[in-house]
Amino acid sequence: QGCVLRNLEQLRATANLHLNNVVQHEARCAYVILIMVTWWITQPVPLAVTALTPVWAFPLLGVIGTKDLCALYLKESNMLFVGARVLP
């Protein structure tokens, strides 16, 4: 019975560590989103800087890697939109 209880305690501790890690990532992502919302509404920095905040903030906070994040930002459709905005 002691072995079963010890295994249950280890399983619970492992589950809590995994849950805490997931919650931390979600909390860090929510923090960046709240910063972006605040910057979007009050506009202390240009909107382009606000839009690119996740590119530097997510890797810095460990939410997602730079390679994976930039792959999302540099899709063909996004580059087409940026090119259309750059041209007069």
PDB file of N, CA and C in Angstrom:
ATOM      1  N   GLN A   1       0.833  -1.191   0.000  1.00  0.00           N
ATOM      2  CA  GLN A   1       0.000   0.000   0.000  1.00  0.00           C
ATOM      3  C   GLN A   1       0.878   1.254   0.000  1.00  0.00           C
ATOM      4  N   GLY A   2       2.001   1.224   0.715  1.00  0.00           N
ATOM      5  CA  GLY A   2       2.895   2.372   0.743  1.00  0.00           C
ATOM      6  C   GLY A   2       3.500   2.655  -0.619  1.00  0.00           C
ATOM      7  N   CYS A   3       3.784   1.600  -1.382  1.00  0.00           N
ATOM      8  CA  CYS A   3       4.359   1.753  -2.718  1.00  0.00           C
ATOM      9  C   CYS A   3       3.346   2.397  -3.660  1.00  0.00           C
ATOM     10  N   VAL A   4       2.085   1.992  -3.546  1.00  0.00           N
ATOM     11  CA  VAL A   4       1.037   2.564  -4.395  1.00  0.00           C
ATOM     12  C   VAL A   4       0.849   4.043  -4.081  1.00  0.00           C
ATOM     13  N   LEU A   5       0.827   4.379  -2.792  1.00  0.00           N
ATOM     14  CA  LEU A   5       0.670   5.782  -2.415  1.00  0.00           C
ATOM     15  C   LEU A   5       1.862   6.621  -2.883  1.00  0.00           C
ATOM     16  N   ARG A   6       3.047   6.069  -2.784  1.00  0.00           N
ATOM     17  CA  ARG A   6       4.234   6.783  -3.242  1.00  0.00           C
ATOM     18  C   ARG A   6       4.170   7.016  -4.750  1.00  0.00           C
ATOM     19  N   ASN A   7       3.737   5.993  -5.496  1.00  0.00           N
ATOM     20  CA  ASN A   7       3.602   6.148  -6.948  1.00  0.00           C
ATOM     21  C   ASN A   7       2.532   7.167  -7.311  1.00  0.00           C
ATOM     22  N   LEU A   8       1.434   7.175  -6.549  1.00  0.00           N
ATOM     23  CA  LEU A   8       0.388   8.176  -6.799  1.00  0.00           C
ATOM     24  C   LEU A   8       0.893   9.585  -6.513  1.00  0.00           C
ATOM     25  N   GLU A   9       1.670   9.727  -5.459  1.00  0.00           N
ATOM     26  CA  GLU A   9       2.244  11.038  -5.141  1.00  0.00           C
ATOM     27  C   GLU A   9       3.205  11.496  -6.233  1.00  0.00           C
ATOM     28  N   GLN A  10       4.013  10.591  -6.754  1.00  0.00           N
ATOM     29  CA  GLN A  10       4.938  10.933  -7.834  1.00  0.00           C
ATOM     30  C   GLN A  10       4.168  11.314  -9.098  1.00  0.00           C
ATOM     31  N   LEU A  11       3.099  10.572  -9.378  1.00  0.00           N
ATOM     32  CA  LEU A  11       2.284  10.878 -10.552  1.00  0.00           C
ATOM     33  C   LEU A  11       1.626  12.247 -10.412  1.00  0.00           C
ATOM     34  N   ARG A  12       1.118  12.530  -9.212  1.00  0.00           N
ATOM     35  CA  ARG A  12       0.487  13.835  -8.984  1.00  0.00           C
ATOM     36  C   ARG A  12       1.505  14.965  -9.100  1.00  0.00           C
ATOM     37  N   ALA A  13       2.690  14.768  -8.569  1.00  0.00           N
ATOM     38  CA  ALA A  13       3.739  15.789  -8.651  1.00  0.00           C
ATOM     39  C   ALA A  13       4.142  16.026 -10.104  1.00  0.00           C
ATOM     40  N   THR A  14       4.264  14.957 -10.877  1.00  0.00           N
ATOM     41  CA  THR A  14       4.615  15.090 -12.294  1.00  0.00           C
ATOM     42  C   THR A  14       3.512  15.821 -13.047  1.00  0.00           C
ATOM     43  N   ALA A  15       2.258  15.483 -12.766  1.00  0.00           N
ATOM     44  CA  ALA A  15       1.134  16.156 -13.422  1.00  0.00           C
ATOM     45  C   ALA A  15       1.108  17.632 -13.064  1.00  0.00           C
ATOM     46  N   ASN A  16       1.386  17.965 -11.801  1.00  0.00           N
ATOM     47  CA  ASN A  16       1.402  19.370 -11.382  1.00  0.00           C
ATOM     48  C   ASN A  16       2.518  20.137 -12.075  1.00  0.00           C
ATOM     49  N   LEU A  17       3.694  19.501 -12.215  1.00  0.00           N
ATOM     50  CA  LEU A  17       4.786  20.183 -12.914  1.00  0.00           C
ATOM     51  C   LEU A  17       4.403  20.464 -14.355  1.00  0.00           C
ATOM     52  N   HIS A  18       3.789  19.477 -15.015  1.00  0.00           N
ATOM     53  CA  HIS A  18       3.372  19.679 -16.408  1.00  0.00           C
ATOM     54  C   HIS A  18       2.305  20.762 -16.487  1.00  0.00           C
ATOM     55  N   LEU A  19       1.337  20.732 -15.589  1.00  0.00           N
ATOM     56  CA  LEU A  19       0.271  21.722 -15.581  1.00  0.00           C
ATOM     57  C   LEU A  19       0.830  23.113 -15.307  1.00  0.00           C
ATOM     58  N   ASN A  20       1.744  23.220 -14.364  1.00  0.00           N
ATOM     59  CA  ASN A  20       2.342  24.518 -14.068  1.00  0.00           C
ATOM     60  C   ASN A  20       3.102  25.052 -15.269  1.00  0.00           C
ATOM     61  N   ASN A  21       3.793  24.180 -15.998  1.00  0.00           N
ATOM     62  CA  ASN A  21       4.526  24.611 -17.182  1.00  0.00           C
ATOM     63  C   ASN A  21       3.573  25.131 -18.254  1.00  0.00           C
ATOM     64  N   VAL A  22       2.452  24.435 -18.454  1.00  0.00           N
ATOM     65  CA  VAL A  22       1.470  24.871 -19.445  1.00  0.00           C
ATOM     66  C   VAL A  22       0.853  26.192 -19.021  1.00  0.00           C
ATOM     67  N   VAL A  23       0.498  26.317 -17.766  1.00  0.00           N
ATOM     68  CA  VAL A  23      -0.113  27.549 -17.270  1.00  0.00           C
ATOM     69  C   VAL A  23       0.868  28.712 -17.385  1.00  0.00           C
ATOM     70  N   GLN A  24       2.144  28.473 -17.117  1.00  0.00           N
ATOM     71  CA  GLN A  24       3.128  29.538 -17.239  1.00  0.00           C
ATOM     72  C   GLN A  24       3.238  30.015 -18.676  1.00  0.00           C
ATOM     73  N   HIS A  25       3.248  29.102 -19.640  1.00  0.00           N
ATOM     74  CA  HIS A  25       3.327  29.503 -21.044  1.00  0.00           C
ATOM     75  C   HIS A  25       2.094  30.304 -21.447  1.00  0.00           C
ATOM     76  N   GLU A  26       0.924  29.858 -21.003  1.00  0.00           N
ATOM     77  CA  GLU A  26      -0.298  30.585 -21.329  1.00  0.00           C
ATOM     78  C   GLU A  26      -0.313  31.952 -20.654  1.00  0.00           C
ATOM     79  N   ALA A  27       0.159  32.016 -19.433  1.00  0.00           N
ATOM     80  CA  ALA A  27       0.196  33.293 -18.715  1.00  0.00           C
ATOM     81  C   ALA A  27       1.173  34.254 -19.387  1.00  0.00           C
ATOM     82  N   ARG A  28       2.309  33.759 -19.840  1.00  0.00           N
ATOM     83  CA  ARG A  28       3.270  34.619 -20.536  1.00  0.00           C
ATOM     84  C   ARG A  28       2.699  35.117 -21.858  1.00  0.00           C
ATOM     85  N   CYS A  29       1.999  34.242 -22.566  1.00  0.00           N
ATOM     86  CA  CYS A  29       1.362  34.658 -23.821  1.00  0.00           C
ATOM     87  C   CYS A  29       0.285  35.711 -23.544  1.00  0.00           C
ATOM     88  N   ALA A  30      -0.507  35.500 -22.516  1.00  0.00           N
ATOM     89  CA  ALA A  30      -1.547  36.475 -22.151  1.00  0.00           C
ATOM     90  C   ALA A  30      -0.928  37.803 -21.749  1.00  0.00           C
ATOM     91  N   TYR A  31       0.214  37.772 -21.081  1.00  0.00           N
ATOM     92  CA  TYR A  31       0.903  38.997 -20.687  1.00  0.00           C
ATOM     93  C   TYR A  31       1.308  39.812 -21.911  1.00  0.00           C
ATOM     94  N   VAL A  32       1.860  39.140 -22.920  1.00  0.00           N
ATOM     95  CA  VAL A  32       2.254  39.835 -24.153  1.00  0.00           C
ATOM     96  C   VAL A  32       1.022  40.393 -24.856  1.00  0.00           C
ATOM     97  N   ILE A  33      -0.048  39.638 -24.867  1.00  0.00           N
ATOM     98  CA  ILE A  33      -1.280  40.113 -25.510  1.00  0.00           C
ATOM     99  C   ILE A  33      -1.826  41.337 -24.778  1.00  0.00           C
ATOM    100  N   LEU A  34      -1.777  41.334 -23.451  1.00  0.00           N
ATOM    101  CA  LEU A  34      -2.242  42.503 -22.694  1.00  0.00           C
ATOM    102  C   LEU A  34      -1.377  43.726 -22.964  1.00  0.00           C
ATOM    103  N   ILE A  35      -0.077  43.524 -23.084  1.00  0.00           N
ATOM    104  CA  ILE A  35       0.807  44.641 -23.439  1.00  0.00           C
ATOM    105  C   ILE A  35       0.438  45.172 -24.820  1.00  0.00           C
ATOM    106  N   MET A  36       0.212  44.265 -25.761  1.00  0.00           N
ATOM    107  CA  MET A  36      -0.136  44.689 -27.116  1.00  0.00           C
ATOM    108  C   MET A  36      -1.472  45.433 -27.154  1.00  0.00           C
ATOM    109  N   VAL A  37      -2.439  44.948 -26.399  1.00  0.00           N
ATOM    110  CA  VAL A  37      -3.746  45.629 -26.356  1.00  0.00           C
ATOM    111  C   VAL A  37      -3.592  47.026 -25.779  1.00  0.00           C
ATOM    112  N   THR A  38      -2.812  47.142 -24.717  1.00  0.00           N
ATOM    113  CA  THR A  38      -2.585  48.455 -24.104  1.00  0.00           C
ATOM    114  C   THR A  38      -1.889  49.391 -25.083  1.00  0.00           C
ATOM    115  N   TRP A  39      -0.858  48.887 -25.756  1.00  0.00           N
ATOM    116  CA  TRP A  39      -0.143  49.712 -26.740  1.00  0.00           C
ATOM    117  C   TRP A  39      -1.032  50.059 -27.918  1.00  0.00           C
ATOM    118  N   TRP A  40      -1.909  49.127 -28.311  1.00  0.00           N
ATOM    119  CA  TRP A  40      -2.789  49.379 -29.456  1.00  0.00           C
ATOM    120  C   TRP A  40      -3.768  50.504 -29.126  1.00  0.00           C
ATOM    121  N   ILE A  41      -4.302  50.486 -27.912  1.00  0.00           N
ATOM    122  CA  ILE A  41      -5.294  51.485 -27.517  1.00  0.00           C
ATOM    123  C   ILE A  41      -4.647  52.843 -27.250  1.00  0.00           C
ATOM    124  N   THR A  42      -3.556  52.859 -26.494  1.00  0.00           N
ATOM    125  CA  THR A  42      -2.947  54.128 -26.107  1.00  0.00           C
ATOM    126  C   THR A  42      -1.950  54.649 -27.137  1.00  0.00           C
ATOM    127  N   GLN A  43      -1.440  53.805 -27.996  1.00  0.00           N
ATOM    128  CA  GLN A  43      -0.484  54.124 -29.068  1.00  0.00           C
ATOM    129  C   GLN A  43       0.745  54.902 -28.584  1.00  0.00           C
ATOM    130  N   PRO A  44       1.460  54.401 -27.561  1.00  0.00           N
ATOM    131  CA  PRO A  44       2.710  55.052 -27.171  1.00  0.00           C
ATOM    132  C   PRO A  44       3.845  54.741 -28.152  1.00  0.00           C
ATOM    133  N   VAL A  45       3.679  53.666 -28.913  1.00  0.00           N
ATOM    134  CA  VAL A  45       4.646  53.286 -29.960  1.00  0.00           C
ATOM    135  C   VAL A  45       3.855  53.098 -31.249  1.00  0.00           C
ATOM    136  N   PRO A  46       4.510  53.165 -32.404  1.00  0.00           N
ATOM    137  CA  PRO A  46       3.782  52.951 -33.664  1.00  0.00           C
ATOM    138  C   PRO A  46       3.125  51.566 -33.699  1.00  0.00           C
ATOM    139  N   LEU A  47       2.042  51.467 -34.460  1.00  0.00           N
ATOM    140  CA  LEU A  47       1.311  50.209 -34.535  1.00  0.00           C
ATOM    141  C   LEU A  47       2.155  49.085 -35.130  1.00  0.00           C
ATOM    142  N   ALA A  48       3.103  49.417 -36.001  1.00  0.00           N
ATOM    143  CA  ALA A  48       3.982  48.389 -36.559  1.00  0.00           C
ATOM    144  C   ALA A  48       4.839  47.751 -35.465  1.00  0.00           C
ATOM    145  N   VAL A  49       5.294  48.549 -34.528  1.00  0.00           N
ATOM    146  CA  VAL A  49       6.073  48.016 -33.400  1.00  0.00           C
ATOM    147  C   VAL A  49       5.177  47.134 -32.532  1.00  0.00           C
ATOM    148  N   THR A  50       3.950  47.565 -32.320  1.00  0.00           N
ATOM    149  CA  THR A  50       3.004  46.772 -31.541  1.00  0.00           C
ATOM    150  C   THR A  50       2.737  45.438 -32.233  1.00  0.00           C
ATOM    151  N   ALA A  51       2.567  45.450 -33.534  1.00  0.00           N
ATOM    152  CA  ALA A  51       2.283  44.225 -34.279  1.00  0.00           C
ATOM    153  C   ALA A  51       3.453  43.249 -34.250  1.00  0.00           C
ATOM    154  N   LEU A  52       4.672  43.759 -34.162  1.00  0.00           N
ATOM    155  CA  LEU A  52       5.848  42.893 -34.159  1.00  0.00           C
ATOM    156  C   LEU A  52       6.340  42.552 -32.747  1.00  0.00           C
ATOM    157  N   THR A  53       5.606  42.953 -31.739  1.00  0.00           N
ATOM    158  CA  THR A  53       6.007  42.669 -30.365  1.00  0.00           C
ATOM    159  C   THR A  53       6.190  41.173 -30.101  1.00  0.00           C
ATOM    160  N   PRO A  54       5.312  40.283 -30.587  1.00  0.00           N
ATOM    161  CA  PRO A  54       5.526  38.859 -30.331  1.00  0.00           C
ATOM    162  C   PRO A  54       6.827  38.317 -30.912  1.00  0.00           C
ATOM    163  N   VAL A  55       7.357  38.943 -31.958  1.00  0.00           N
ATOM    164  CA  VAL A  55       8.589  38.445 -32.577  1.00  0.00           C
ATOM    165  C   VAL A  55       9.749  38.505 -31.593  1.00  0.00           C
ATOM    166  N   TRP A  56       9.797  39.514 -30.752  1.00  0.00           N
ATOM    167  CA  TRP A  56      10.881  39.579 -29.769  1.00  0.00           C
ATOM    168  C   TRP A  56      10.435  39.106 -28.387  1.00  0.00           C
ATOM    169  N   ALA A  57       9.151  39.265 -28.051  1.00  0.00           N
ATOM    170  CA  ALA A  57       8.702  38.948 -26.691  1.00  0.00           C
ATOM    171  C   ALA A  57       8.489  37.447 -26.468  1.00  0.00           C
ATOM    172  N   PHE A  58       7.919  36.746 -27.442  1.00  0.00           N
ATOM    173  CA  PHE A  58       7.652  35.321 -27.243  1.00  0.00           C
ATOM    174  C   PHE A  58       8.929  34.502 -27.072  1.00  0.00           C
ATOM    175  N   PRO A  59       9.951  34.675 -27.926  1.00  0.00           N
ATOM    176  CA  PRO A  59      11.187  33.920 -27.671  1.00  0.00           C
ATOM    177  C   PRO A  59      11.872  34.342 -26.370  1.00  0.00           C
ATOM    178  N   LEU A  60      11.796  35.613 -26.034  1.00  0.00           N
ATOM    179  CA  LEU A  60      12.418  36.095 -24.809  1.00  0.00           C
ATOM    180  C   LEU A  60      11.778  35.476 -23.569  1.00  0.00           C
ATOM    181  N   LEU A  61      10.458  35.311 -23.611  1.00  0.00           N
ATOM    182  CA  LEU A  61       9.736  34.729 -22.488  1.00  0.00           C
ATOM    183  C   LEU A  61       9.620  33.210 -22.571  1.00  0.00           C
ATOM    184  N   GLY A  62      10.100  32.613 -23.643  1.00  0.00           N
ATOM    185  CA  GLY A  62      10.071  31.162 -23.773  1.00  0.00           C
ATOM    186  C   GLY A  62       8.726  30.597 -24.180  1.00  0.00           C
ATOM    187  N   VAL A  63       7.880  31.394 -24.810  1.00  0.00           N
ATOM    188  CA  VAL A  63       6.570  30.908 -25.241  1.00  0.00           C
ATOM    189  C   VAL A  63       6.710  30.035 -26.486  1.00  0.00           C
ATOM    190  N   ILE A  64       7.487  30.489 -27.448  1.00  0.00           N
ATOM    191  CA  ILE A  64       7.709  29.757 -28.698  1.00  0.00           C
ATOM    192  C   ILE A  64       9.095  30.138 -29.220  1.00  0.00           C
ATOM    193  N   GLY A  65       9.698  29.250 -29.952  1.00  0.00           N
ATOM    194  CA  GLY A  65      11.027  29.506 -30.490  1.00  0.00           C
ATOM    195  C   GLY A  65      11.006  30.510 -31.630  1.00  0.00           C
ATOM    196  N   THR A  66      12.138  31.133 -31.862  1.00  0.00           N
ATOM    197  CA  THR A  66      12.245  32.147 -32.911  1.00  0.00           C
ATOM    198  C   THR A  66      11.982  31.561 -34.287  1.00  0.00           C
ATOM    199  N   LYS A  67      12.521  30.391 -34.548  1.00  0.00           N
ATOM    200  CA  LYS A  67      12.363  29.761 -35.862  1.00  0.00           C
ATOM    201  C   LYS A  67      10.892  29.467 -36.154  1.00  0.00           C
ATOM    202  N   ASP A  68      10.178  28.914 -35.191  1.00  0.00           N
ATOM    203  CA  ASP A  68       8.764  28.599 -35.381  1.00  0.00           C
ATOM    204  C   ASP A  68       7.921  29.863 -35.506  1.00  0.00           C
ATOM    205  N   LEU A  69       8.233  30.866 -34.719  1.00  0.00           N
ATOM    206  CA  LEU A  69       7.454  32.102 -34.733  1.00  0.00           C
ATOM    207  C   LEU A  69       7.639  32.864 -36.038  1.00  0.00           C
ATOM    208  N   CYS A  70       8.891  32.994 -36.484  1.00  0.00           N
ATOM    209  CA  CYS A  70       9.145  33.730 -37.721  1.00  0.00           C
ATOM    210  C   CYS A  70       8.578  33.008 -38.928  1.00  0.00           C
ATOM    211  N   ALA A  71       8.487  31.686 -38.860  1.00  0.00           N
ATOM    212  CA  ALA A  71       7.841  30.947 -39.948  1.00  0.00           C
ATOM    213  C   ALA A  71       6.368  31.346 -40.070  1.00  0.00           C
ATOM    214  N   LEU A  72       5.734  31.656 -38.940  1.00  0.00           N
ATOM    215  CA  LEU A  72       4.344  32.105 -38.975  1.00  0.00           C
ATOM    216  C   LEU A  72       4.221  33.521 -39.527  1.00  0.00           C
ATOM    217  N   TYR A  73       5.161  34.378 -39.192  1.00  0.00           N
ATOM    218  CA  TYR A  73       5.115  35.764 -39.651  1.00  0.00           C
ATOM    219  C   TYR A  73       5.501  35.898 -41.124  1.00  0.00           C
ATOM    220  N   LEU A  74       6.367  35.035 -41.630  1.00  0.00           N
ATOM    221  CA  LEU A  74       6.894  35.195 -42.987  1.00  0.00           C
ATOM    222  C   LEU A  74       6.231  34.271 -44.001  1.00  0.00           C
ATOM    223  N   LYS A  75       4.961  34.016 -43.844  1.00  0.00           N
ATOM    224  CA  LYS A  75       4.219  33.241 -44.835  1.00  0.00           C
ATOM    225  C   LYS A  75       4.031  34.091 -46.084  1.00  0.00           C
ATOM    226  N   GLU A  76       3.767  33.418 -47.194  1.00  0.00           N
ATOM    227  CA  GLU A  76       3.628  34.127 -48.472  1.00  0.00           C
ATOM    228  C   GLU A  76       2.506  35.164 -48.441  1.00  0.00           C
ATOM    229  N   SER A  77       1.381  34.821 -47.828  1.00  0.00           N
ATOM    230  CA  SER A  77       0.257  35.758 -47.802  1.00  0.00           C
ATOM    231  C   SER A  77       0.591  37.005 -46.986  1.00  0.00           C
ATOM    232  N   ASN A  78       1.320  36.838 -45.906  1.00  0.00           N
ATOM    233  CA  ASN A  78       1.714  37.998 -45.102  1.00  0.00           C
ATOM    234  C   ASN A  78       2.686  38.885 -45.865  1.00  0.00           C
ATOM    235  N   MET A  79       3.618  38.278 -46.565  1.00  0.00           N
ATOM    236  CA  MET A  79       4.583  39.067 -47.339  1.00  0.00           C
ATOM    237  C   MET A  79       3.890  39.789 -48.496  1.00  0.00           C
ATOM    238  N   LEU A  80       2.866  39.178 -49.076  1.00  0.00           N
ATOM    239  CA  LEU A  80       2.095  39.843 -50.120  1.00  0.00           C
ATOM    240  C   LEU A  80       1.400  41.082 -49.552  1.00  0.00           C
ATOM    241  N   PHE A  81       0.849  40.961 -48.368  1.00  0.00           N
ATOM    242  CA  PHE A  81       0.196  42.093 -47.724  1.00  0.00           C
ATOM    243  C   PHE A  81       1.206  43.196 -47.410  1.00  0.00           C
ATOM    244  N   VAL A  82       2.369  42.825 -46.877  1.00  0.00           N
ATOM    245  CA  VAL A  82       3.395  43.814 -46.556  1.00  0.00           C
ATOM    246  C   VAL A  82       3.879  44.503 -47.819  1.00  0.00           C
ATOM    247  N   GLY A  83       4.084  43.740 -48.879  1.00  0.00           N
ATOM    248  CA  GLY A  83       4.512  44.327 -50.157  1.00  0.00           C
ATOM    249  C   GLY A  83       3.481  45.293 -50.711  1.00  0.00           C
ATOM    250  N   ALA A  84       2.209  44.949 -50.564  1.00  0.00           N
ATOM    251  CA  ALA A  84       1.152  45.846 -51.049  1.00  0.00           C
ATOM    252  C   ALA A  84       1.091  47.123 -50.225  1.00  0.00           C
ATOM    253  N   ARG A  85       1.425  47.040 -48.943  1.00  0.00           N
ATOM    254  CA  ARG A  85       1.422  48.243 -48.101  1.00  0.00           C
ATOM    255  C   ARG A  85       2.624  49.136 -48.355  1.00  0.00           C
ATOM    256  N   VAL A  86       3.743  48.524 -48.761  1.00  0.00           N
ATOM    257  CA  VAL A  86       4.967  49.297 -48.996  1.00  0.00           C
ATOM    258  C   VAL A  86       4.852  50.084 -50.295  1.00  0.00           C
ATOM    259  N   LEU A  87       4.261  49.466 -51.313  1.00  0.00           N
ATOM    260  CA  LEU A  87       4.118  50.159 -52.604  1.00  0.00           C
ATOM    261  C   LEU A  87       3.083  51.277 -52.483  1.00  0.00           C
ATOM    262  N   PRO A  88       3.346  52.418 -53.121  1.00  0.00           N
ATOM    263  CA  PRO A  88       2.372  53.527 -53.013  1.00  0.00           C
ATOM    264  C   PRO A  88       1.109  53.294 -53.779  1.00  0.00           C
TER     265      PRO A  88
END
